[in-house]
Amino acid sequence: MSIPSIFFSSKEERDRVFYDEQGAVSSIAWRVASLLPDPLVQPVAIVCIGTDRSTGDSLGPLVGTMLKEKPLARFHVYGTLEEPIHAVNLEEKVEAIRLIHHDPFMIAVDACLGRLKSVGAITIAKGPVRPGAGVNKQLLPVGDAHITGVVNVSGFMEFFVLQNTRLHLVMNMAKTIANGIYEAERFILRKERLAAPPLSTDRHSLW
């Protein structure tokens, strides 16, 4: 099992969006794109953390599974329902990603717990996610940037709370996050096409 981080409130409200608010997908896409290096020369690894053995903690693997079904060109996805990245294999998987890709820009996706009024909130920010912070566990910080979703309330019997989180909420949050990441990649691809020099139509340029 992955152990979600904890979330109370964002210092930067602009980094937070609720999954069901109007324009949530576009807001996530814009925030994700704005965190990426410009120009983007590094491979981008989306590291989805969590496990399908806990409803609340399945947010990350659901996002990974949904992204695997999309025609991604520049983003590489790790952590799915079939092959989850969780507390037991986290360090091993992150090391494997670093061996596959040279100097990857990692975006970690994870569930977290927070205040009642924050349930359903998605935060996109610089820096790593710290899995396990919500239950005082020290796991490897992951990511150059992170996306976290508040799936339930913290403060009491966190594991029980995670097990009893509504799948409907987690599924809808995962759809919003996955669509936002996909739209971010499409934005990056459009930007790169616009920045590319036009093909010359001068016949002499062929010689």
PDB file of C-alpha atoms in Angstrom:
ATOM      1  CA  MET A   1       0.000   0.000   0.000  1.00  0.00           C
ATOM      2  CA  SER A   2       1.120   3.514  -0.707  1.00  0.00           C
ATOM      3  CA  ILE A   3       0.511   5.905   2.163  1.00  0.00           C
ATOM      4  CA  PRO A   4      -0.986   9.197   0.989  1.00  0.00           C
ATOM      5  CA  SER A   5       0.429  12.537   1.966  1.00  0.00           C
ATOM      6  CA  ILE A   6      -1.507  15.070   3.989  1.00  0.00           C
ATOM      7  CA  PHE A   7      -3.001  18.304   2.732  1.00  0.00           C
ATOM      8  CA  PHE A   8      -4.544  21.155   4.669  1.00  0.00           C
ATOM      9  CA  SER A   9      -4.550  24.256   2.478  1.00  0.00           C
ATOM     10  CA  SER A  10      -2.476  25.642  -0.337  1.00  0.00           C
ATOM     11  CA  LYS A  11      -0.526  28.837   0.220  1.00  0.00           C
ATOM     12  CA  GLU A  12      -1.069  29.542  -3.446  1.00  0.00           C
ATOM     13  CA  GLU A  13      -4.772  29.212  -4.172  1.00  0.00           C
ATOM     14  CA  ARG A  14      -4.063  29.444  -7.890  1.00  0.00           C
ATOM     15  CA  ASP A  15      -2.336  26.050  -7.636  1.00  0.00           C
ATOM     16  CA  ARG A  16      -5.550  24.395  -6.457  1.00  0.00           C
ATOM     17  CA  VAL A  17      -8.607  23.417  -8.484  1.00  0.00           C
ATOM     18  CA  PHE A  18     -11.624  21.302  -7.573  1.00  0.00           C
ATOM     19  CA  TYR A  19     -12.195  18.349  -9.871  1.00  0.00           C
ATOM     20  CA  ASP A  20     -15.828  19.265 -10.613  1.00  0.00           C
ATOM     21  CA  GLU A  21     -15.507  22.998 -11.153  1.00  0.00           C
ATOM     22  CA  GLN A  22     -16.015  24.465 -14.596  1.00  0.00           C
ATOM     23  CA  GLY A  23     -12.810  24.481 -16.631  1.00  0.00           C
ATOM     24  CA  ALA A  24     -10.980  22.169 -14.217  1.00  0.00           C
ATOM     25  CA  VAL A  25      -9.282  20.171 -16.995  1.00  0.00           C
ATOM     26  CA  SER A  26      -7.997  23.302 -18.739  1.00  0.00           C
ATOM     27  CA  SER A  27      -6.792  24.758 -15.430  1.00  0.00           C
ATOM     28  CA  ILE A  28      -4.833  21.617 -14.635  1.00  0.00           C
ATOM     29  CA  ALA A  29      -3.389  21.510 -18.150  1.00  0.00           C
ATOM     30  CA  TRP A  30      -2.209  25.118 -17.937  1.00  0.00           C
ATOM     31  CA  ARG A  31      -0.636  24.593 -14.511  1.00  0.00           C
ATOM     32  CA  VAL A  32       1.139  21.395 -15.552  1.00  0.00           C
ATOM     33  CA  ALA A  33       2.476  23.008 -18.748  1.00  0.00           C
ATOM     34  CA  SER A  34       3.700  26.042 -16.808  1.00  0.00           C
ATOM     35  CA  LEU A  35       5.788  23.841 -14.504  1.00  0.00           C
ATOM     36  CA  LEU A  36       7.657  22.120 -17.329  1.00  0.00           C
ATOM     37  CA  PRO A  37      11.063  23.385 -18.498  1.00  0.00           C
ATOM     38  CA  ASP A  38      10.962  25.689 -21.512  1.00  0.00           C
ATOM     39  CA  PRO A  39      12.180  24.541 -23.957  1.00  0.00           C
ATOM     40  CA  LEU A  40      11.283  20.992 -22.991  1.00  0.00           C
ATOM     41  CA  VAL A  41      14.335  18.899 -23.778  1.00  0.00           C
ATOM     42  CA  GLN A  42      14.010  16.400 -20.925  1.00  0.00           C
ATOM     43  CA  PRO A  43      11.816  13.310 -21.060  1.00  0.00           C
ATOM     44  CA  VAL A  44       8.744  13.726 -18.844  1.00  0.00           C
ATOM     45  CA  ALA A  45       7.841  10.827 -16.543  1.00  0.00           C
ATOM     46  CA  ILE A  46       4.406  10.805 -14.923  1.00  0.00           C
ATOM     47  CA  VAL A  47       4.871   8.726 -11.755  1.00  0.00           C
ATOM     48  CA  CYS A  48       1.482   7.622 -10.424  1.00  0.00           C
ATOM     49  CA  ILE A  49       1.733   6.446  -6.824  1.00  0.00           C
ATOM     50  CA  GLY A  50      -0.794   4.289  -4.991  1.00  0.00           C
ATOM     51  CA  THR A  51      -2.442   0.882  -4.871  1.00  0.00           C
ATOM     52  CA  ASP A  52      -5.647  -0.728  -6.076  1.00  0.00           C
ATOM     53  CA  ARG A  53      -6.002  -2.462  -2.694  1.00  0.00           C
ATOM     54  CA  SER A  54      -7.385   0.716  -1.122  1.00  0.00           C
ATOM     55  CA  THR A  55     -10.161   2.780  -2.688  1.00  0.00           C
ATOM     56  CA  GLY A  56      -8.801   6.129  -1.526  1.00  0.00           C
ATOM     57  CA  ASP A  57      -5.228   5.247  -2.445  1.00  0.00           C
ATOM     58  CA  SER A  58      -6.162   4.140  -5.970  1.00  0.00           C
ATOM     59  CA  LEU A  59      -6.175   7.693  -7.350  1.00  0.00           C
ATOM     60  CA  GLY A  60      -2.634   7.484  -8.706  1.00  0.00           C
ATOM     61  CA  PRO A  61      -2.957   4.071 -10.392  1.00  0.00           C
ATOM     62  CA  LEU A  62      -6.309   5.096 -11.884  1.00  0.00           C
ATOM     63  CA  VAL A  63      -4.710   8.195 -13.401  1.00  0.00           C
ATOM     64  CA  GLY A  64      -1.882   6.058 -14.772  1.00  0.00           C
ATOM     65  CA  THR A  65      -4.295   3.530 -16.284  1.00  0.00           C
ATOM     66  CA  MET A  66      -6.374   6.274 -17.902  1.00  0.00           C
ATOM     67  CA  LEU A  67      -3.270   7.946 -19.327  1.00  0.00           C
ATOM     68  CA  LYS A  68      -2.051   4.643 -20.768  1.00  0.00           C
ATOM     69  CA  GLU A  69      -5.233   4.596 -22.853  1.00  0.00           C
ATOM     70  CA  LYS A  70      -4.443   7.989 -24.397  1.00  0.00           C
ATOM     71  CA  PRO A  71      -2.146   8.627 -27.399  1.00  0.00           C
ATOM     72  CA  LEU A  72       0.675  10.299 -25.484  1.00  0.00           C
ATOM     73  CA  ALA A  73       3.732  11.318 -27.487  1.00  0.00           C
ATOM     74  CA  ARG A  74       6.087  13.039 -25.041  1.00  0.00           C
ATOM     75  CA  PHE A  75       4.944  11.934 -21.598  1.00  0.00           C
ATOM     76  CA  HIS A  76       5.920   8.507 -20.212  1.00  0.00           C
ATOM     77  CA  VAL A  77       3.537   6.968 -17.667  1.00  0.00           C
ATOM     78  CA  TYR A  78       4.482   4.721 -14.753  1.00  0.00           C
ATOM     79  CA  GLY A  79       2.166   3.296 -12.101  1.00  0.00           C
ATOM     80  CA  THR A  80      -1.122   1.696 -13.147  1.00  0.00           C
ATOM     81  CA  LEU A  81      -3.745  -0.591 -11.655  1.00  0.00           C
ATOM     82  CA  GLU A  82      -1.933  -3.517 -13.277  1.00  0.00           C
ATOM     83  CA  GLU A  83       1.560  -2.412 -12.220  1.00  0.00           C
ATOM     84  CA  PRO A  84       1.195  -0.056  -9.243  1.00  0.00           C
ATOM     85  CA  ILE A  85       3.968   1.973  -7.637  1.00  0.00           C
ATOM     86  CA  HIS A  86       3.495   1.854  -3.857  1.00  0.00           C
ATOM     87  CA  ALA A  87       5.366   2.024  -0.563  1.00  0.00           C
ATOM     88  CA  VAL A  88       7.040  -1.366  -0.989  1.00  0.00           C
ATOM     89  CA  ASN A  89       8.512  -0.812  -4.469  1.00  0.00           C
ATOM     90  CA  LEU A  90       8.691   2.991  -4.638  1.00  0.00           C
ATOM     91  CA  GLU A  91      12.480   3.391  -4.497  1.00  0.00           C
ATOM     92  CA  GLU A  92      13.050   0.502  -6.899  1.00  0.00           C
ATOM     93  CA  LYS A  93      10.601   1.901  -9.461  1.00  0.00           C
ATOM     94  CA  VAL A  94      11.947   5.443  -9.294  1.00  0.00           C
ATOM     95  CA  GLU A  95      15.485   4.145  -9.778  1.00  0.00           C
ATOM     96  CA  ALA A  96      14.315   2.088 -12.777  1.00  0.00           C
ATOM     97  CA  ILE A  97      12.721   5.182 -14.344  1.00  0.00           C
ATOM     98  CA  ARG A  98      16.012   7.050 -13.955  1.00  0.00           C
ATOM     99  CA  LEU A  99      17.818   4.197 -15.710  1.00  0.00           C
ATOM    100  CA  ILE A 100      15.312   4.195 -18.591  1.00  0.00           C
ATOM    101  CA  HIS A 101      15.329   7.971 -19.115  1.00  0.00           C
ATOM    102  CA  HIS A 102      18.294  10.322 -18.914  1.00  0.00           C
ATOM    103  CA  ASP A 103      17.598  13.125 -16.450  1.00  0.00           C
ATOM    104  CA  PRO A 104      13.799  12.839 -16.565  1.00  0.00           C
ATOM    105  CA  PHE A 105      11.483  15.584 -15.342  1.00  0.00           C
ATOM    106  CA  MET A 106       9.216  13.668 -12.957  1.00  0.00           C
ATOM    107  CA  ILE A 107       5.656  14.627 -12.110  1.00  0.00           C
ATOM    108  CA  ALA A 108       4.353  12.593  -9.174  1.00  0.00           C
ATOM    109  CA  VAL A 109       0.616  11.915  -8.849  1.00  0.00           C
ATOM    110  CA  ASP A 110      -0.725  10.810  -5.477  1.00  0.00           C
ATOM    111  CA  ALA A 111      -3.784  10.808  -3.241  1.00  0.00           C
ATOM    112  CA  CYS A 112      -3.780  12.768  -0.015  1.00  0.00           C
ATOM    113  CA  LEU A 113      -5.969  13.518   2.992  1.00  0.00           C
ATOM    114  CA  GLY A 114      -7.023  16.955   4.169  1.00  0.00           C
ATOM    115  CA  ARG A 115      -9.727  19.109   5.676  1.00  0.00           C
ATOM    116  CA  LEU A 116     -13.360  18.415   4.907  1.00  0.00           C
ATOM    117  CA  LYS A 117     -13.688  21.582   2.821  1.00  0.00           C
ATOM    118  CA  SER A 118     -10.695  20.498   0.716  1.00  0.00           C
ATOM    119  CA  VAL A 119     -12.042  17.079  -0.313  1.00  0.00           C
ATOM    120  CA  GLY A 120     -12.090  17.009  -4.116  1.00  0.00           C
ATOM    121  CA  ALA A 121      -9.305  19.581  -4.433  1.00  0.00           C
ATOM    122  CA  ILE A 122      -6.404  18.947  -6.792  1.00  0.00           C
ATOM    123  CA  THR A 123      -3.103  20.726  -6.245  1.00  0.00           C
ATOM    124  CA  ILE A 124      -0.414  21.165  -8.905  1.00  0.00           C
ATOM    125  CA  ALA A 125       2.878  22.578  -7.662  1.00  0.00           C
ATOM    126  CA  LYS A 126       6.658  22.526  -7.907  1.00  0.00           C
ATOM    127  CA  GLY A 127       8.688  20.142  -5.809  1.00  0.00           C
ATOM    128  CA  PRO A 128       8.294  16.509  -4.776  1.00  0.00           C
ATOM    129  CA  VAL A 129       5.340  14.777  -3.199  1.00  0.00           C
ATOM    130  CA  ARG A 130       6.126  13.174   0.150  1.00  0.00           C
ATOM    131  CA  PRO A 131       4.230   9.879   0.332  1.00  0.00           C
ATOM    132  CA  GLY A 132       3.454   8.791   3.870  1.00  0.00           C
ATOM    133  CA  ALA A 133       3.473  12.242   5.470  1.00  0.00           C
ATOM    134  CA  GLY A 134      -0.190  11.867   6.397  1.00  0.00           C
ATOM    135  CA  VAL A 135       0.548   8.928   8.702  1.00  0.00           C
ATOM    136  CA  ASN A 136       4.029   9.978   9.830  1.00  0.00           C
ATOM    137  CA  LYS A 137       5.906   7.648   7.476  1.00  0.00           C
ATOM    138  CA  GLN A 138       9.171   8.605   5.828  1.00  0.00           C
ATOM    139  CA  LEU A 139       9.226   7.505   2.200  1.00  0.00           C
ATOM    140  CA  LEU A 140      11.283   8.699  -0.733  1.00  0.00           C
ATOM    141  CA  PRO A 141      10.209  12.189  -1.904  1.00  0.00           C
ATOM    142  CA  VAL A 142       9.246  11.876  -5.563  1.00  0.00           C
ATOM    143  CA  GLY A 143       9.007  14.375  -8.378  1.00  0.00           C
ATOM    144  CA  ASP A 144      10.280  17.673  -9.703  1.00  0.00           C
ATOM    145  CA  ALA A 145       6.606  18.636  -9.547  1.00  0.00           C
ATOM    146  CA  HIS A 146       3.526  16.967  -8.139  1.00  0.00           C
ATOM    147  CA  ILE A 147      -0.214  16.605  -8.503  1.00  0.00           C
ATOM    148  CA  THR A 148      -2.139  15.604  -5.395  1.00  0.00           C
ATOM    149  CA  GLY A 149      -5.856  15.013  -4.913  1.00  0.00           C
ATOM    150  CA  VAL A 150      -7.623  15.232  -1.561  1.00  0.00           C
ATOM    151  CA  VAL A 151      -9.782  12.115  -1.471  1.00  0.00           C
ATOM    152  CA  ASN A 152     -10.949  12.178   2.148  1.00  0.00           C
ATOM    153  CA  VAL A 153     -10.600  13.755   5.586  1.00  0.00           C
ATOM    154  CA  SER A 154      -7.477  13.369   7.724  1.00  0.00           C
ATOM    155  CA  GLY A 155      -7.074  13.283  11.467  1.00  0.00           C
ATOM    156  CA  PHE A 156      -8.433   9.901  12.594  1.00  0.00           C
ATOM    157  CA  MET A 157      -7.823   6.285  11.530  1.00  0.00           C
ATOM    158  CA  GLU A 158      -6.365   7.233   8.163  1.00  0.00           C
ATOM    159  CA  PHE A 159      -6.110   3.680   6.825  1.00  0.00           C
ATOM    160  CA  PHE A 160      -9.768   3.023   7.658  1.00  0.00           C
ATOM    161  CA  VAL A 161     -10.729   6.326   6.034  1.00  0.00           C
ATOM    162  CA  LEU A 162      -8.860   5.395   2.857  1.00  0.00           C
ATOM    163  CA  GLN A 163     -10.507   1.986   2.699  1.00  0.00           C
ATOM    164  CA  ASN A 164     -13.938   3.631   2.948  1.00  0.00           C
ATOM    165  CA  THR A 165     -13.430   6.442   0.464  1.00  0.00           C
ATOM    166  CA  ARG A 166     -16.070   6.583  -2.263  1.00  0.00           C
ATOM    167  CA  LEU A 167     -14.860   5.109  -5.535  1.00  0.00           C
ATOM    168  CA  HIS A 168     -17.161   7.496  -7.417  1.00  0.00           C
ATOM    169  CA  LEU A 169     -15.189  10.483  -6.106  1.00  0.00           C
ATOM    170  CA  VAL A 170     -11.804   8.913  -6.810  1.00  0.00           C
ATOM    171  CA  MET A 171     -12.792   7.902 -10.349  1.00  0.00           C
ATOM    172  CA  ASN A 172     -14.034  11.378 -11.200  1.00  0.00           C
ATOM    173  CA  MET A 173     -10.944  13.028  -9.753  1.00  0.00           C
ATOM    174  CA  ALA A 174      -8.733  10.619 -11.705  1.00  0.00           C
ATOM    175  CA  LYS A 175     -10.559  11.442 -14.963  1.00  0.00           C
ATOM    176  CA  THR A 176     -10.068  15.158 -14.418  1.00  0.00           C
ATOM    177  CA  ILE A 177      -6.364  14.764 -13.617  1.00  0.00           C
ATOM    178  CA  ALA A 178      -5.690  12.391 -16.525  1.00  0.00           C
ATOM    179  CA  ASN A 179      -7.504  14.653 -18.996  1.00  0.00           C
ATOM    180  CA  GLY A 180      -5.607  17.655 -17.654  1.00  0.00           C
ATOM    181  CA  ILE A 181      -2.226  15.939 -18.099  1.00  0.00           C
ATOM    182  CA  TYR A 182      -3.205  14.865 -21.614  1.00  0.00           C
ATOM    183  CA  GLU A 183      -4.264  18.403 -22.515  1.00  0.00           C
ATOM    184  CA  ALA A 184      -0.971  19.703 -21.120  1.00  0.00           C
ATOM    185  CA  GLU A 185       0.964  17.464 -23.489  1.00  0.00           C
ATOM    186  CA  ARG A 186      -1.170  18.572 -26.427  1.00  0.00           C
ATOM    187  CA  PHE A 187      -0.452  22.187 -25.486  1.00  0.00           C
ATOM    188  CA  ILE A 188       3.291  21.494 -25.412  1.00  0.00           C
ATOM    189  CA  LEU A 189       3.143  19.767 -28.820  1.00  0.00           C
ATOM    190  CA  ARG A 190       1.218  22.688 -30.363  1.00  0.00           C
ATOM    191  CA  LYS A 191       3.708  25.137 -28.915  1.00  0.00           C
ATOM    192  CA  GLU A 192       6.626  23.171 -30.352  1.00  0.00           C
ATOM    193  CA  ARG A 193       5.000  23.034 -33.794  1.00  0.00           C
ATOM    194  CA  LEU A 194       4.455  26.789 -33.802  1.00  0.00           C
ATOM    195  CA  ALA A 195       8.038  27.408 -32.731  1.00  0.00           C
ATOM    196  CA  ALA A 196       9.519  25.138 -35.422  1.00  0.00           C
ATOM    197  CA  PRO A 197      11.013  26.984 -38.422  1.00  0.00           C
ATOM    198  CA  PRO A 198       8.853  26.728 -41.548  1.00  0.00           C
ATOM    199  CA  LEU A 199       9.927  24.378 -44.298  1.00  0.00           C
ATOM    200  CA  SER A 200      11.605  26.253 -47.113  1.00  0.00           C
ATOM    201  CA  THR A 201       9.820  26.294 -50.478  1.00  0.00           C
ATOM    202  CA  ASP A 202      12.902  27.576 -52.289  1.00  0.00           C
ATOM    203  CA  ARG A 203      13.854  24.979 -54.899  1.00  0.00           C
ATOM    204  CA  HIS A 204      17.508  26.011 -54.672  1.00  0.00           C
ATOM    205  CA  SER A 205      17.531  25.009 -51.008  1.00  0.00           C
ATOM    206  CA  LEU A 206      17.278  21.382 -52.092  1.00  0.00           C
ATOM    207  CA  TRP A 207      20.676  21.494 -53.770  1.00  0.00           C
TER     208      TRP A 207
END
